[in-house]
Amino acid sequence: MNTATAHIFDTYVVPATPRLGFIGTGWIGRMRMEALLNEHIADCCTVYDPSLDAATEAAALQRGIRISKSLTDILSQDLDGVVIATPSAFHADHCIAALRTGKAVFCQKPLARTCEETQRVVEAARAANKLLGVDFSYRHLAGVDTLKQKIFTGELGEIYAADLVFHNAYGPDKSWFYDVSSAGGGCVMDLGIHLVDLAMYLLGNRPVKQVSSNLFHKGKSLLPPYSVVEDYATAEFMHGRTRTRLTCSWNLHAGRDAVIEASFYGTHGGASITNVNGSFYDFEVHQFTGTTREKLAGYPDAWGGRALIDWVKNLSHSSAFDPDVEQAIQVADVIDRIYCR
């Protein structure tokens, strides 16, 4: 086998059951790992977390999982890919380090704290020709792809308005979320980014302009450059011809655990994706025509690990770079503009 042929073989052929490592095994990392183990489509070989307790708890999910001693240790192993669920400040560096060792990467959102960091990660994946995925999990709710198809075929007409709402009546339980340099932002970065990505996934890659925003901390309006994280925010922007409004918050007196909604209004009809009874997990998707509504999908729906599961299925066929991940750059650009960066 000549060198060129060997390179193509190494880049594209992955075992039917990819060998994976998990970097960061706190709550979200363990949840994603457990969802993947239940599918029996990957070999979870090793885990690394600075907290030995967190790593030990994750390793106990299945017999034979090794606990790595360091980031260098886990990246030196013979793995097809890694799943990264570390604090946001480390995402870019951890992703780039993994890609440079020839591993495909699946990363928790945000892929990075800023658009510039996000571009660097995507370019590293392109240069390494490795599959890169981001855990924008709400794309994978039951009914979302049905709605996407209806929008694409023009069944709802031209979508001229979108309302995105994500209120979490609680707030993050890790201190780094409340530090601008560590998290990159507050509730917009934590919650709003999910719905910005969802809207772009449904409506397609269109230019974004006329971005405006208002950020608050404990009821007081903030001015850029922001030195504290926001716990309430509103933003508006034009996404192509769609006027999009975003509202999100932590610790709002919402009267329920969460309010999560993405509504779209077109010249021929409308649609909504909404959580049910304040749930963080139960959603329904409806299509509107005048005063009537039709349910396209509902719960129960085990969607939480679906983004990772899909990434692993893709990886089992090819480890090559997928340009679809470039949408993460446009999402990061909108987030930067909301933060006036």
XYZ file of C-alpha atoms in Angstrom:
341
model
C 0.000 0.000 0.000
C 1.542 3.330 -0.998
C 1.615 6.358 1.309
C -1.287 8.176 -0.375
C -3.492 5.088 -0.228
C -2.590 4.510 3.415
C -3.530 8.093 4.273
C -6.947 7.719 2.639
C -7.485 4.423 4.463
C -6.555 5.911 7.851
C -8.761 8.946 7.308
C -11.966 7.310 6.164
C -12.179 3.761 7.509
C -13.344 3.421 11.088
C -14.281 0.179 12.840
C -18.027 -0.592 12.804
C -17.856 -0.102 16.575
C -15.722 3.034 17.097
C -13.382 3.194 20.075
C -14.123 6.304 22.129
C -12.780 8.212 25.094
C -14.730 10.642 27.268
C -13.050 13.846 28.459
C -15.111 15.411 31.248
C -17.492 13.099 33.085
C -19.631 15.388 35.189
C -23.421 15.171 35.035
C -23.845 15.932 31.339
C -20.853 13.805 30.304
C -22.184 10.805 32.232
C -25.700 11.302 30.858
C -24.420 11.284 27.284
C -22.160 8.325 27.987
C -25.014 6.299 29.479
C -27.284 7.067 26.504
C -24.557 5.875 24.143
C -23.865 2.707 26.113
C -27.548 1.817 25.901
C -27.291 1.824 22.099
C -24.354 -0.641 21.972
C -22.845 1.101 18.935
C -19.499 2.226 20.387
C -16.759 0.859 22.575
C -16.324 3.316 25.451
C -12.721 2.531 26.297
C -11.536 5.208 28.686
C -12.523 8.326 30.622
C -10.659 11.303 32.011
C -11.825 13.917 34.501
C -9.751 16.041 36.911
C -12.137 14.757 39.598
C -11.237 11.135 40.289
C -14.678 10.635 41.842
C -16.395 11.787 38.622
C -14.148 9.589 36.498
C -14.714 6.589 38.766
C -18.484 7.025 38.647
C -18.412 7.164 34.842
C -16.079 4.161 34.549
C -18.483 2.155 36.700
C -21.182 2.430 34.013
C -19.641 -0.513 32.171
C -17.032 -3.120 32.976
C -13.641 -2.614 31.364
C -13.598 1.175 31.064
C -10.154 2.527 31.929
C -9.569 5.730 33.915
C -6.941 7.860 32.178
C -4.514 9.859 34.288
C -4.429 13.067 32.236
C -5.525 14.730 29.024
C -2.181 13.757 27.465
C -2.738 10.163 28.553
C -6.179 9.838 26.984
C -5.141 11.573 23.748
C -2.134 9.257 23.378
C -4.365 6.190 23.207
C -5.569 4.350 20.113
C -9.051 5.868 19.866
C -11.244 6.745 16.898
C -12.820 9.711 18.658
C -13.349 11.571 21.895
C -16.406 13.100 23.520
C -15.648 16.390 25.277
C -17.818 17.643 28.140
C -15.447 19.931 30.008
C -16.170 23.547 31.079
C -16.623 25.892 28.099
C -13.286 27.674 28.600
C -11.472 24.428 27.696
C -13.562 23.369 24.696
C -11.491 24.986 21.957
C -8.102 23.847 23.263
C -9.316 20.328 24.061
C -10.977 19.938 20.663
C -7.933 21.177 18.760
C -5.579 18.968 20.776
C -7.723 15.905 20.048
C -8.057 16.716 16.345
C -4.304 17.131 16.012
C -3.816 13.596 17.370
C -6.053 12.275 14.595
C -9.227 11.777 16.585
C -12.762 12.721 15.617
C -14.457 14.997 18.176
C -17.928 15.419 19.621
C -18.155 18.458 21.915
C -20.769 19.801 24.265
C -22.172 23.196 23.333
C -20.902 25.806 23.013
C -18.169 24.528 20.730
C -16.202 27.532 21.999
C -16.754 30.830 23.828
C -16.408 33.147 20.829
C -16.753 33.074 17.064
C -12.979 33.357 16.659
C -12.414 30.301 18.877
C -15.161 28.420 17.046
C -13.552 29.149 13.690
C -10.222 27.829 14.966
C -11.824 24.546 16.039
C -13.651 24.086 12.730
C -10.496 24.888 10.774
C -8.547 22.361 12.860
C -11.149 19.704 12.013
C -10.985 20.621 8.328
C -7.167 20.519 8.328
C -7.157 17.120 10.047
C -10.079 15.930 7.861
C -11.824 14.639 10.982
C -15.493 14.469 11.895
C -16.523 17.223 14.314
C -19.893 17.324 16.062
C -21.566 19.670 18.553
C -24.243 18.713 21.067
C -27.016 20.970 19.796
C -29.502 18.480 21.157
C -32.810 20.249 20.435
C -32.344 19.602 16.706
C -32.982 15.966 17.561
C -36.399 16.269 19.190
C -39.025 14.067 17.580
C -40.883 16.073 14.947
C -38.159 18.628 14.254
C -37.072 17.019 10.989
C -40.724 16.725 9.933
C -41.128 20.444 10.565
C -37.898 21.199 8.708
C -39.208 19.357 5.669
C -42.523 21.243 5.779
C -40.658 24.556 5.892
C -38.318 23.482 3.074
C -41.189 22.455 0.773
C -43.013 25.732 1.412
C -45.996 24.233 3.235
C -45.888 27.082 5.781
C -45.146 29.705 3.141
C -42.450 32.297 3.767
C -41.430 32.300 7.416
C -41.394 35.972 8.359
C -41.292 35.731 12.177
C -39.745 33.461 14.799
C -40.083 33.695 18.583
C -37.499 31.838 20.712
C -37.938 31.564 24.489
C -35.872 29.674 27.082
C -36.480 30.475 30.747
C -34.819 28.231 33.332
C -36.354 28.919 36.756
C -33.097 27.699 38.275
C -29.533 28.452 37.310
C -26.323 26.496 36.701
C -24.863 24.730 39.729
C -21.222 25.204 38.738
C -19.402 28.423 39.666
C -17.618 28.759 36.306
C -20.950 29.461 34.571
C -21.054 32.807 36.401
C -17.635 33.978 35.207
C -17.518 35.757 31.826
C -14.004 34.618 30.968
C -14.783 30.986 31.791
C -18.250 30.686 30.252
C -18.139 33.344 27.539
C -21.504 34.698 28.672
C -24.553 33.980 30.801
C -28.020 32.722 29.935
C -27.631 33.544 26.223
C -24.545 31.329 25.986
C -26.073 28.627 28.179
C -29.661 28.552 26.883
C -30.270 30.952 24.017
C -27.565 29.411 21.843
C -29.602 26.194 21.637
C -32.595 27.994 20.124
C -30.507 30.164 17.796
C -29.010 26.961 16.411
C -32.447 25.307 16.203
C -33.893 28.230 14.227
C -30.939 28.193 11.824
C -31.223 24.429 11.421
C -34.913 24.743 10.531
C -34.714 27.838 8.342
C -31.373 27.272 6.651
C -28.116 29.171 6.317
C -29.103 32.773 5.592
C -27.357 36.082 6.295
C -27.956 37.615 9.723
C -28.200 41.380 10.151
C -29.722 44.083 12.383
C -28.725 42.357 15.634
C -29.763 44.210 18.790
C -29.867 43.075 22.400
C -30.576 44.046 26.009
C -28.867 42.182 28.831
C -29.668 42.310 32.557
C -28.104 41.129 35.798
C -30.377 40.839 38.839
C -32.841 43.253 37.272
C -30.283 45.897 36.299
C -29.457 46.702 32.691
C -25.895 45.970 31.614
C -23.748 47.918 29.168
C -21.016 46.464 26.940
C -18.306 45.391 27.300
C -19.893 42.946 29.749
C -17.856 42.094 32.834
C -20.595 40.079 34.567
C -22.841 37.378 33.126
C -26.450 38.188 32.283
C -29.349 36.322 33.895
C -32.010 37.827 31.590
C -31.666 38.813 27.967
C -33.654 39.815 24.927
C -32.349 40.022 21.369
C -33.674 40.605 17.878
C -32.152 40.007 14.472
C -33.070 39.449 10.854
C -32.258 35.931 9.665
C -32.743 36.283 5.961
C -36.292 37.649 5.784
C -37.279 36.228 9.177
C -37.534 38.655 12.081
C -36.290 36.571 15.020
C -36.826 37.436 18.679
C -34.979 35.687 21.488
C -35.682 35.861 25.229
C -33.891 33.759 27.839
C -33.147 33.783 31.543
C -31.895 32.050 34.649
C -33.769 32.148 37.973
C -36.845 33.852 36.532
C -40.082 33.704 38.547
C -41.582 31.600 35.772
C -44.218 29.721 37.772
C -42.760 26.420 36.523
C -39.377 24.792 36.109
C -38.828 25.923 32.546
C -40.420 27.680 29.588
C -38.933 26.460 26.307
C -40.575 27.480 23.041
C -39.624 27.993 19.421
C -42.487 29.328 17.285
C -42.427 30.074 13.567
C -45.001 32.064 11.601
C -45.335 31.914 7.830
C -47.631 33.263 5.158
C -49.444 29.901 4.868
C -49.174 28.540 8.402
C -47.229 28.354 11.613
C -45.618 25.865 13.965
C -44.255 25.572 17.482
C -41.929 23.396 19.508
C -42.878 23.688 23.187
C -42.056 22.008 26.468
C -44.972 20.498 28.370
C -45.982 21.486 31.916
C -42.631 23.115 32.624
C -40.647 19.964 31.812
C -37.030 20.098 30.697
C -37.519 16.822 28.812
C -41.075 16.550 27.431
C -41.848 18.411 24.194
C -44.578 18.636 21.602
C -44.394 19.891 18.020
C -47.518 21.430 16.486
C -48.407 22.832 13.086
C -50.912 25.720 12.911
C -53.402 26.640 10.211
C -55.585 29.573 11.204
C -57.192 28.626 14.534
C -56.498 24.902 14.210
C -53.470 22.903 15.267
C -52.105 19.470 14.418
C -49.646 17.621 16.625
C -46.680 16.405 14.610
C -44.839 14.696 17.483
C -44.803 14.430 21.259
C -43.405 12.546 24.207
C -42.154 10.196 25.550
C -39.076 10.765 23.431
C -35.554 9.810 24.520
C -33.847 12.655 22.650
C -31.124 13.678 25.112
C -28.293 11.574 23.703
C -29.494 11.533 20.108
C -26.961 14.083 18.794
C -24.076 11.964 20.127
C -25.654 8.747 18.869
C -26.033 10.200 15.366
C -22.417 11.404 15.433
C -21.231 7.910 16.376
C -23.313 6.354 13.577
C -21.736 8.778 11.108
C -18.285 8.061 12.526
C -18.800 4.320 12.037
C -19.118 5.012 8.285
C -16.504 7.745 7.879
C -14.244 9.839 10.069
C -13.961 12.549 7.401
C -14.765 16.221 8.026
C -18.447 17.101 7.525
C -18.962 20.747 6.432
C -22.412 20.817 8.084
C -20.607 21.676 11.328
C -19.794 25.092 9.847
C -23.229 26.282 11.027
C -21.643 26.460 14.477
C -19.614 29.413 13.189
C -22.717 31.353 12.147
C -24.386 30.569 15.481
C -21.279 31.786 17.319
C -21.255 34.956 15.204
C -24.849 35.755 16.246
C -23.965 35.119 19.895
C -20.931 37.408 19.596
C -23.108 40.144 18.129
C -25.667 39.762 20.904
C -22.768 40.321 23.326
C -21.542 43.287 21.197
C -18.156 41.617 20.682
